[in-house]
Short mmCIF file of N, CA and C and ligand atoms in Angstrom, two decimals:
data_model
loop_
_atom_site.label_atom_id
_atom_site.label_comp_id
_atom_site.label_asym_id
_atom_site.label_seq_id
_atom_site.Cartn_x
_atom_site.Cartn_y
_atom_site.Cartn_z
N MET A 1 19.16 2.67 -9.21
CA MET A 1 18.68 1.38 -8.73
C MET A 1 17.82 0.72 -9.82
N LYS A 2 18.09 -0.55 -10.12
CA LYS A 2 17.30 -1.22 -11.15
C LYS A 2 15.93 -1.62 -10.63
N CYS A 3 14.92 -1.40 -11.42
CA CYS A 3 13.56 -1.78 -11.04
C CYS A 3 13.44 -3.30 -11.00
N PRO A 4 12.92 -3.87 -9.91
CA PRO A 4 12.83 -5.34 -9.82
C PRO A 4 11.79 -5.92 -10.78
N PHE A 5 10.94 -5.07 -11.32
CA PHE A 5 9.89 -5.57 -12.22
C PHE A 5 10.33 -5.53 -13.68
N CYS A 6 10.80 -4.37 -14.11
CA CYS A 6 11.13 -4.23 -15.53
C CYS A 6 12.63 -4.08 -15.78
N ARG A 7 13.43 -4.02 -14.73
CA ARG A 7 14.89 -3.95 -14.85
C ARG A 7 15.43 -2.63 -15.38
N GLU A 8 14.58 -1.66 -15.55
CA GLU A 8 15.06 -0.35 -15.99
C GLU A 8 15.76 0.34 -14.82
N ASP A 9 16.81 1.06 -15.16
CA ASP A 9 17.52 1.79 -14.11
C ASP A 9 17.09 3.25 -14.17
N ASN A 10 15.87 3.48 -13.75
CA ASN A 10 15.30 4.82 -13.88
C ASN A 10 14.16 4.97 -12.88
N ASP A 11 14.51 5.43 -11.70
CA ASP A 11 13.48 5.55 -10.68
C ASP A 11 13.62 6.84 -9.89
N ARG A 12 12.61 7.17 -9.15
CA ARG A 12 12.70 8.33 -8.27
C ARG A 12 12.19 7.92 -6.89
N VAL A 13 12.73 8.61 -5.89
CA VAL A 13 12.34 8.33 -4.52
C VAL A 13 11.07 9.11 -4.21
N VAL A 14 10.03 8.41 -3.76
CA VAL A 14 8.79 9.11 -3.45
C VAL A 14 8.61 9.32 -1.94
N GLU A 15 9.32 8.53 -1.17
CA GLU A 15 9.18 8.69 0.27
C GLU A 15 10.43 8.15 0.96
N THR A 16 10.90 8.86 1.98
CA THR A 16 12.06 8.40 2.74
C THR A 16 11.69 8.41 4.21
N ARG A 17 11.91 7.29 4.84
CA ARG A 17 11.58 7.24 6.27
C ARG A 17 12.67 6.55 7.07
N LEU A 18 12.85 7.01 8.28
CA LEU A 18 13.83 6.43 9.18
C LEU A 18 13.08 5.45 10.09
N SER A 19 13.67 4.29 10.32
CA SER A 19 13.02 3.33 11.23
C SER A 19 12.96 3.93 12.63
N ASP A 20 12.10 3.38 13.46
CA ASP A 20 11.90 3.90 14.82
C ASP A 20 13.21 3.98 15.60
N ASP A 21 14.05 2.98 15.43
CA ASP A 21 15.30 2.99 16.19
C ASP A 21 16.38 3.82 15.50
N GLY A 22 16.06 4.34 14.33
CA GLY A 22 17.00 5.23 13.66
C GLY A 22 18.14 4.55 12.93
N PHE A 23 18.09 3.22 12.82
CA PHE A 23 19.20 2.51 12.19
C PHE A 23 19.00 2.22 10.71
N ILE A 24 17.79 2.33 10.27
CA ILE A 24 17.51 1.97 8.88
C ILE A 24 16.78 3.10 8.17
N ILE A 25 17.20 3.35 6.97
CA ILE A 25 16.46 4.30 6.14
C ILE A 25 15.71 3.50 5.08
N ARG A 26 14.43 3.77 5.01
CA ARG A 26 13.58 3.05 4.06
C ARG A 26 13.18 4.03 2.97
N ARG A 27 13.41 3.64 1.75
CA ARG A 27 13.03 4.53 0.64
C ARG A 27 12.02 3.84 -0.25
N ARG A 28 10.92 4.53 -0.45
CA ARG A 28 9.89 4.06 -1.36
C ARG A 28 10.25 4.66 -2.72
N ARG A 29 10.36 3.82 -3.72
CA ARG A 29 10.77 4.30 -5.04
C ARG A 29 9.71 4.00 -6.08
N ALA A 30 9.64 4.85 -7.06
CA ALA A 30 8.71 4.61 -8.17
C ALA A 30 9.53 4.50 -9.44
N CYS A 31 9.25 3.46 -10.20
CA CYS A 31 9.95 3.26 -11.47
C CYS A 31 9.34 4.20 -12.51
N ASN A 32 10.19 4.95 -13.17
CA ASN A 32 9.68 5.88 -14.18
C ASN A 32 9.30 5.17 -15.48
N ALA A 33 9.79 3.95 -15.65
CA ALA A 33 9.48 3.21 -16.87
C ALA A 33 8.14 2.48 -16.75
N CYS A 34 8.00 1.63 -15.71
CA CYS A 34 6.78 0.82 -15.63
C CYS A 34 5.81 1.34 -14.56
N ARG A 35 6.23 2.35 -13.82
CA ARG A 35 5.39 3.02 -12.83
C ARG A 35 5.13 2.21 -11.56
N ARG A 36 5.73 1.04 -11.49
CA ARG A 36 5.52 0.28 -10.27
C ARG A 36 6.40 0.81 -9.15
N ARG A 37 6.05 0.41 -7.93
CA ARG A 37 6.80 0.91 -6.78
C ARG A 37 7.53 -0.22 -6.07
N PHE A 38 8.64 0.12 -5.50
CA PHE A 38 9.38 -0.85 -4.69
C PHE A 38 10.11 -0.11 -3.57
N THR A 39 10.62 -0.89 -2.62
CA THR A 39 11.22 -0.30 -1.43
C THR A 39 12.67 -0.74 -1.28
N THR A 40 13.51 0.17 -0.90
CA THR A 40 14.89 -0.20 -0.59
C THR A 40 15.21 0.21 0.84
N TYR A 41 16.15 -0.49 1.41
CA TYR A 41 16.57 -0.21 2.78
C TYR A 41 18.05 0.10 2.81
N GLU A 42 18.39 1.07 3.58
CA GLU A 42 19.81 1.37 3.81
C GLU A 42 20.10 1.07 5.25
N ARG A 43 21.17 0.36 5.48
CA ARG A 43 21.51 0.09 6.87
C ARG A 43 23.00 0.25 7.08
N ILE A 44 23.36 0.26 8.34
CA ILE A 44 24.76 0.46 8.69
C ILE A 44 25.58 -0.75 8.25
N GLU A 45 26.68 -0.49 7.64
CA GLU A 45 27.55 -1.59 7.23
C GLU A 45 28.55 -1.84 8.36
N ILE A 46 28.58 -3.07 8.80
CA ILE A 46 29.46 -3.43 9.90
C ILE A 46 30.73 -4.07 9.33
N GLY A 47 31.82 -3.76 9.96
CA GLY A 47 33.07 -4.38 9.53
C GLY A 47 33.00 -5.90 9.64
N LYS A 48 34.00 -6.55 9.16
CA LYS A 48 33.93 -8.00 9.04
C LYS A 48 33.95 -8.74 10.39
N VAL A 49 32.78 -9.08 10.84
CA VAL A 49 32.68 -9.86 12.06
C VAL A 49 32.82 -11.33 11.67
N ARG A 50 33.60 -12.05 12.44
CA ARG A 50 33.70 -13.48 12.17
C ARG A 50 32.94 -14.24 13.24
N VAL A 51 32.31 -15.30 12.78
CA VAL A 51 31.50 -16.09 13.69
C VAL A 51 32.24 -17.38 14.02
N ILE A 52 32.34 -17.64 15.32
CA ILE A 52 32.98 -18.88 15.75
C ILE A 52 31.90 -19.94 15.90
N LYS A 53 31.95 -20.94 15.09
CA LYS A 53 30.92 -21.98 15.14
C LYS A 53 31.19 -22.96 16.28
N ARG A 54 30.20 -23.79 16.52
CA ARG A 54 30.32 -24.75 17.62
C ARG A 54 31.54 -25.65 17.51
N ASP A 55 31.89 -25.99 16.27
CA ASP A 55 33.04 -26.88 16.08
C ASP A 55 34.37 -26.11 16.07
N GLY A 56 34.30 -24.80 16.35
CA GLY A 56 35.53 -24.02 16.46
C GLY A 56 35.97 -23.35 15.18
N THR A 57 35.34 -23.71 14.05
CA THR A 57 35.71 -23.06 12.80
C THR A 57 35.11 -21.66 12.77
N ARG A 58 35.74 -20.81 11.97
CA ARG A 58 35.30 -19.42 11.87
C ARG A 58 34.81 -19.11 10.47
N VAL A 59 33.67 -18.46 10.42
CA VAL A 59 33.11 -18.08 9.12
C VAL A 59 32.69 -16.61 9.19
N PRO A 60 32.65 -15.93 8.03
CA PRO A 60 32.21 -14.53 8.06
C PRO A 60 30.74 -14.45 8.50
N PHE A 61 30.41 -13.41 9.21
CA PHE A 61 29.02 -13.20 9.62
C PHE A 61 28.15 -13.13 8.37
N ASP A 62 27.06 -13.87 8.39
CA ASP A 62 26.19 -13.94 7.22
C ASP A 62 24.79 -13.43 7.58
N ARG A 63 24.55 -12.20 7.22
CA ARG A 63 23.27 -11.55 7.52
C ARG A 63 22.09 -12.33 6.92
N ASP A 64 22.29 -12.82 5.69
CA ASP A 64 21.20 -13.52 5.01
C ASP A 64 20.80 -14.81 5.72
N LYS A 65 21.80 -15.46 6.27
CA LYS A 65 21.54 -16.71 6.97
C LYS A 65 20.66 -16.45 8.20
N ILE A 66 21.01 -15.41 8.94
CA ILE A 66 20.23 -15.04 10.11
C ILE A 66 18.81 -14.69 9.66
N ARG A 67 18.74 -13.91 8.62
CA ARG A 67 17.45 -13.47 8.13
C ARG A 67 16.56 -14.65 7.71
N GLN A 68 17.17 -15.60 7.02
CA GLN A 68 16.40 -16.78 6.61
C GLN A 68 15.84 -17.53 7.80
N GLY A 69 16.67 -17.67 8.83
CA GLY A 69 16.22 -18.37 10.03
C GLY A 69 15.06 -17.64 10.68
N VAL A 70 15.17 -16.33 10.74
CA VAL A 70 14.11 -15.52 11.35
C VAL A 70 12.84 -15.58 10.49
N GLU A 71 13.03 -15.48 9.19
CA GLU A 71 11.86 -15.53 8.29
C GLU A 71 11.12 -16.85 8.42
N ARG A 72 11.89 -17.92 8.51
CA ARG A 72 11.29 -19.24 8.65
C ARG A 72 10.46 -19.30 9.94
N ALA A 73 11.03 -18.75 10.99
CA ALA A 73 10.33 -18.77 12.28
C ALA A 73 9.06 -17.92 12.25
N CYS A 74 9.07 -16.90 11.41
CA CYS A 74 7.93 -15.98 11.34
C CYS A 74 6.89 -16.38 10.30
N TRP A 75 7.09 -17.52 9.68
CA TRP A 75 6.18 -18.00 8.64
C TRP A 75 4.73 -17.97 9.11
N LYS A 76 3.92 -17.26 8.36
CA LYS A 76 2.49 -17.12 8.67
C LYS A 76 2.19 -16.48 10.01
N ARG A 77 3.14 -15.79 10.56
CA ARG A 77 2.90 -15.05 11.80
C ARG A 77 2.69 -13.58 11.43
N PRO A 78 2.00 -12.83 12.29
CA PRO A 78 1.76 -11.41 11.95
C PRO A 78 3.00 -10.54 12.17
N VAL A 79 4.05 -10.87 11.45
CA VAL A 79 5.30 -10.11 11.55
C VAL A 79 5.58 -9.53 10.17
N ARG A 80 5.83 -8.25 10.14
CA ARG A 80 6.07 -7.60 8.85
C ARG A 80 7.51 -7.78 8.39
N GLU A 81 7.66 -7.75 7.08
CA GLU A 81 8.97 -7.81 6.44
C GLU A 81 9.91 -6.75 7.05
N SER A 82 9.36 -5.57 7.24
CA SER A 82 10.19 -4.47 7.76
C SER A 82 10.64 -4.74 9.20
N GLN A 83 9.82 -5.47 9.95
CA GLN A 83 10.21 -5.79 11.33
C GLN A 83 11.37 -6.78 11.34
N ILE A 84 11.33 -7.69 10.38
CA ILE A 84 12.43 -8.66 10.27
C ILE A 84 13.71 -7.94 9.88
N THR A 85 13.59 -7.02 8.94
CA THR A 85 14.75 -6.24 8.51
C THR A 85 15.34 -5.47 9.69
N GLU A 86 14.46 -4.89 10.49
CA GLU A 86 14.93 -4.12 11.64
C GLU A 86 15.58 -5.02 12.68
N LEU A 87 14.99 -6.19 12.86
CA LEU A 87 15.56 -7.14 13.82
C LEU A 87 17.00 -7.50 13.43
N VAL A 88 17.17 -7.83 12.16
CA VAL A 88 18.50 -8.21 11.69
C VAL A 88 19.47 -7.03 11.82
N ALA A 89 18.98 -5.84 11.51
CA ALA A 89 19.83 -4.65 11.61
C ALA A 89 20.23 -4.38 13.06
N GLU A 90 19.27 -4.60 13.95
CA GLU A 90 19.55 -4.36 15.37
C GLU A 90 20.61 -5.35 15.86
N LEU A 91 20.46 -6.58 15.41
CA LEU A 91 21.43 -7.59 15.79
C LEU A 91 22.82 -7.22 15.27
N GLU A 92 22.86 -6.81 14.01
CA GLU A 92 24.15 -6.43 13.42
C GLU A 92 24.77 -5.25 14.15
N THR A 93 23.93 -4.32 14.53
CA THR A 93 24.43 -3.14 15.22
C THR A 93 25.05 -3.53 16.56
N SER A 94 24.45 -4.53 17.20
CA SER A 94 25.00 -4.98 18.48
C SER A 94 26.37 -5.61 18.31
N LEU A 95 26.64 -6.07 17.10
CA LEU A 95 27.93 -6.72 16.86
C LEU A 95 29.01 -5.74 16.45
N GLU A 96 28.61 -4.50 16.32
CA GLU A 96 29.54 -3.48 15.86
C GLU A 96 30.76 -3.41 16.78
N GLY A 97 31.92 -3.36 16.18
CA GLY A 97 33.14 -3.25 16.95
C GLY A 97 33.72 -4.60 17.34
N GLU A 98 32.91 -5.66 17.21
CA GLU A 98 33.41 -6.99 17.54
C GLU A 98 34.17 -7.54 16.34
N THR A 99 35.14 -8.37 16.61
CA THR A 99 35.82 -9.01 15.49
C THR A 99 35.44 -10.48 15.40
N GLU A 100 35.22 -11.08 16.57
CA GLU A 100 34.81 -12.48 16.58
C GLU A 100 33.70 -12.68 17.60
N VAL A 101 32.68 -13.39 17.19
CA VAL A 101 31.55 -13.64 18.08
C VAL A 101 31.15 -15.10 17.96
N GLU A 102 30.82 -15.71 19.09
CA GLU A 102 30.39 -17.11 19.03
C GLU A 102 28.99 -17.20 18.44
N SER A 103 28.80 -18.21 17.62
CA SER A 103 27.51 -18.37 16.94
C SER A 103 26.38 -18.51 17.97
N GLN A 104 26.71 -19.12 19.08
CA GLN A 104 25.73 -19.31 20.14
C GLN A 104 25.19 -17.96 20.64
N LEU A 105 26.10 -17.01 20.78
CA LEU A 105 25.70 -15.69 21.26
C LEU A 105 24.77 -15.00 20.25
N ILE A 106 25.10 -15.15 18.98
CA ILE A 106 24.27 -14.55 17.94
C ILE A 106 22.87 -15.17 17.97
N GLY A 107 22.84 -16.49 18.14
CA GLY A 107 21.55 -17.17 18.22
C GLY A 107 20.73 -16.67 19.40
N GLU A 108 21.38 -16.50 20.54
CA GLU A 108 20.68 -16.03 21.73
C GLU A 108 20.17 -14.59 21.53
N MET A 109 21.00 -13.79 20.88
CA MET A 109 20.59 -12.40 20.63
C MET A 109 19.38 -12.36 19.70
N ALA A 110 19.43 -13.19 18.66
CA ALA A 110 18.31 -13.24 17.71
C ALA A 110 17.05 -13.68 18.43
N MET A 111 17.19 -14.65 19.32
CA MET A 111 16.03 -15.14 20.06
C MET A 111 15.43 -14.06 20.94
N ALA A 112 16.31 -13.33 21.61
CA ALA A 112 15.83 -12.27 22.50
C ALA A 112 15.05 -11.21 21.72
N LEU A 113 15.55 -10.87 20.54
CA LEU A 113 14.87 -9.86 19.73
C LEU A 113 13.56 -10.40 19.17
N LEU A 114 13.60 -11.65 18.76
CA LEU A 114 12.41 -12.28 18.17
C LEU A 114 11.30 -12.40 19.20
N ARG A 115 11.69 -12.64 20.40
CA ARG A 115 10.73 -12.81 21.47
C ARG A 115 9.89 -11.56 21.70
N LYS A 116 10.52 -10.40 21.49
CA LYS A 116 9.80 -9.13 21.64
C LYS A 116 8.79 -8.95 20.53
N LEU A 117 9.06 -9.62 19.41
CA LEU A 117 8.24 -9.46 18.21
C LEU A 117 7.05 -10.42 18.19
N ASP A 118 7.34 -11.68 18.43
CA ASP A 118 6.28 -12.68 18.33
C ASP A 118 6.71 -13.94 19.08
N GLU A 119 5.91 -14.33 20.05
CA GLU A 119 6.33 -15.44 20.91
C GLU A 119 6.32 -16.80 20.20
N ILE A 120 5.40 -16.97 19.28
CA ILE A 120 5.36 -18.24 18.54
C ILE A 120 6.62 -18.36 17.66
N ALA A 121 6.92 -17.26 17.01
CA ALA A 121 8.11 -17.24 16.15
C ALA A 121 9.36 -17.50 17.01
N TYR A 122 9.34 -16.95 18.18
CA TYR A 122 10.47 -17.16 19.10
C TYR A 122 10.64 -18.64 19.44
N VAL A 123 9.56 -19.29 19.79
CA VAL A 123 9.64 -20.70 20.16
C VAL A 123 10.09 -21.54 18.96
N ARG A 124 9.58 -21.20 17.79
CA ARG A 124 10.00 -21.91 16.58
C ARG A 124 11.50 -21.76 16.34
N PHE A 125 11.95 -20.52 16.46
CA PHE A 125 13.37 -20.26 16.23
C PHE A 125 14.21 -21.02 17.25
N ALA A 126 13.77 -20.93 18.49
CA ALA A 126 14.50 -21.61 19.57
C ALA A 126 14.54 -23.11 19.33
N SER A 127 13.44 -23.65 18.82
CA SER A 127 13.39 -25.10 18.63
C SER A 127 14.38 -25.56 17.58
N VAL A 128 14.55 -24.74 16.55
CA VAL A 128 15.52 -25.09 15.51
C VAL A 128 16.92 -24.80 16.02
N TYR A 129 17.06 -23.63 16.61
CA TYR A 129 18.38 -23.20 17.04
C TYR A 129 18.96 -24.09 18.13
N ARG A 130 18.14 -24.37 19.12
CA ARG A 130 18.65 -25.19 20.23
C ARG A 130 18.52 -26.67 19.95
N LYS A 131 18.06 -26.98 18.72
CA LYS A 131 17.92 -28.38 18.30
C LYS A 131 17.11 -29.20 19.31
N PHE A 132 15.93 -28.73 19.58
CA PHE A 132 15.07 -29.47 20.49
C PHE A 132 14.90 -30.89 19.97
N GLU A 133 15.07 -31.83 20.83
CA GLU A 133 14.96 -33.20 20.37
C GLU A 133 13.70 -33.88 20.88
N THR A 134 13.21 -33.43 21.98
CA THR A 134 12.03 -34.08 22.54
C THR A 134 10.95 -33.05 22.83
N ALA A 135 9.75 -33.56 23.02
CA ALA A 135 8.65 -32.69 23.39
C ALA A 135 8.93 -32.03 24.74
N GLN A 136 9.69 -32.72 25.54
CA GLN A 136 10.09 -32.21 26.85
C GLN A 136 10.88 -30.90 26.71
N ASP A 137 11.84 -30.90 25.79
CA ASP A 137 12.64 -29.70 25.54
C ASP A 137 11.73 -28.53 25.18
N PHE A 138 10.77 -28.86 24.36
CA PHE A 138 9.85 -27.86 23.86
C PHE A 138 9.02 -27.28 24.99
N SER A 139 8.49 -28.15 25.81
CA SER A 139 7.62 -27.66 26.88
C SER A 139 8.43 -26.91 27.94
N GLU A 140 9.68 -27.30 28.10
CA GLU A 140 10.54 -26.56 29.04
C GLU A 140 10.75 -25.12 28.56
N ALA A 141 10.96 -24.99 27.26
CA ALA A 141 11.16 -23.65 26.70
C ALA A 141 9.91 -22.81 26.87
N LEU A 142 8.76 -23.46 26.65
CA LEU A 142 7.50 -22.75 26.81
C LEU A 142 7.27 -22.33 28.25
N ASP A 143 7.56 -23.25 29.17
CA ASP A 143 7.41 -22.93 30.59
C ASP A 143 8.27 -21.75 30.97
N LYS A 144 9.49 -21.76 30.47
CA LYS A 144 10.43 -20.71 30.79
C LYS A 144 9.88 -19.36 30.28
N MET A 145 9.33 -19.43 29.07
CA MET A 145 8.79 -18.21 28.46
C MET A 145 7.61 -17.68 29.27
N ILE A 146 6.76 -18.58 29.71
CA ILE A 146 5.57 -18.15 30.43
C ILE A 146 5.93 -17.62 31.81
N ASN A 147 6.92 -18.26 32.42
CA ASN A 147 7.28 -17.86 33.79
C ASN A 147 8.18 -16.63 33.88
N ASP A 148 8.89 -16.37 32.81
CA ASP A 148 9.81 -15.21 32.85
C ASP A 148 9.04 -13.89 33.00
ZN1 ZN B 201 9.99 -0.69 -13.74
#
């Protein structure tokens, strides 16, 4: 693995841990050249799931796109990088065995997972995802969250 700091391909694993749900292996690595440390994650590779968009077109499932959306929602919230990684992995795992999934379903799944993590991040994600147009939409989502 190339060191992200000095680009040397010379490191050793100093710690290996399995995520709580058992889906991700996290490895803490130390670069033998510059001595800095970095972390890598191993996760289950899912076969090619295709996403059916609202307009009916199909695109390959894009983990990074989901992750970016979640990261944006978690901006300045007390959510760790590793929690986001696990969320995305959990979502991917739920898609295992599927060949085609509607984008709407993926959005709903991401929201459900995000909600367990941080409610503010959840509302932010929902507001972008569901394209809230009015303050009314927003307050309805909040009411729903509080009443559930
Ligand atoms: Zn290095």
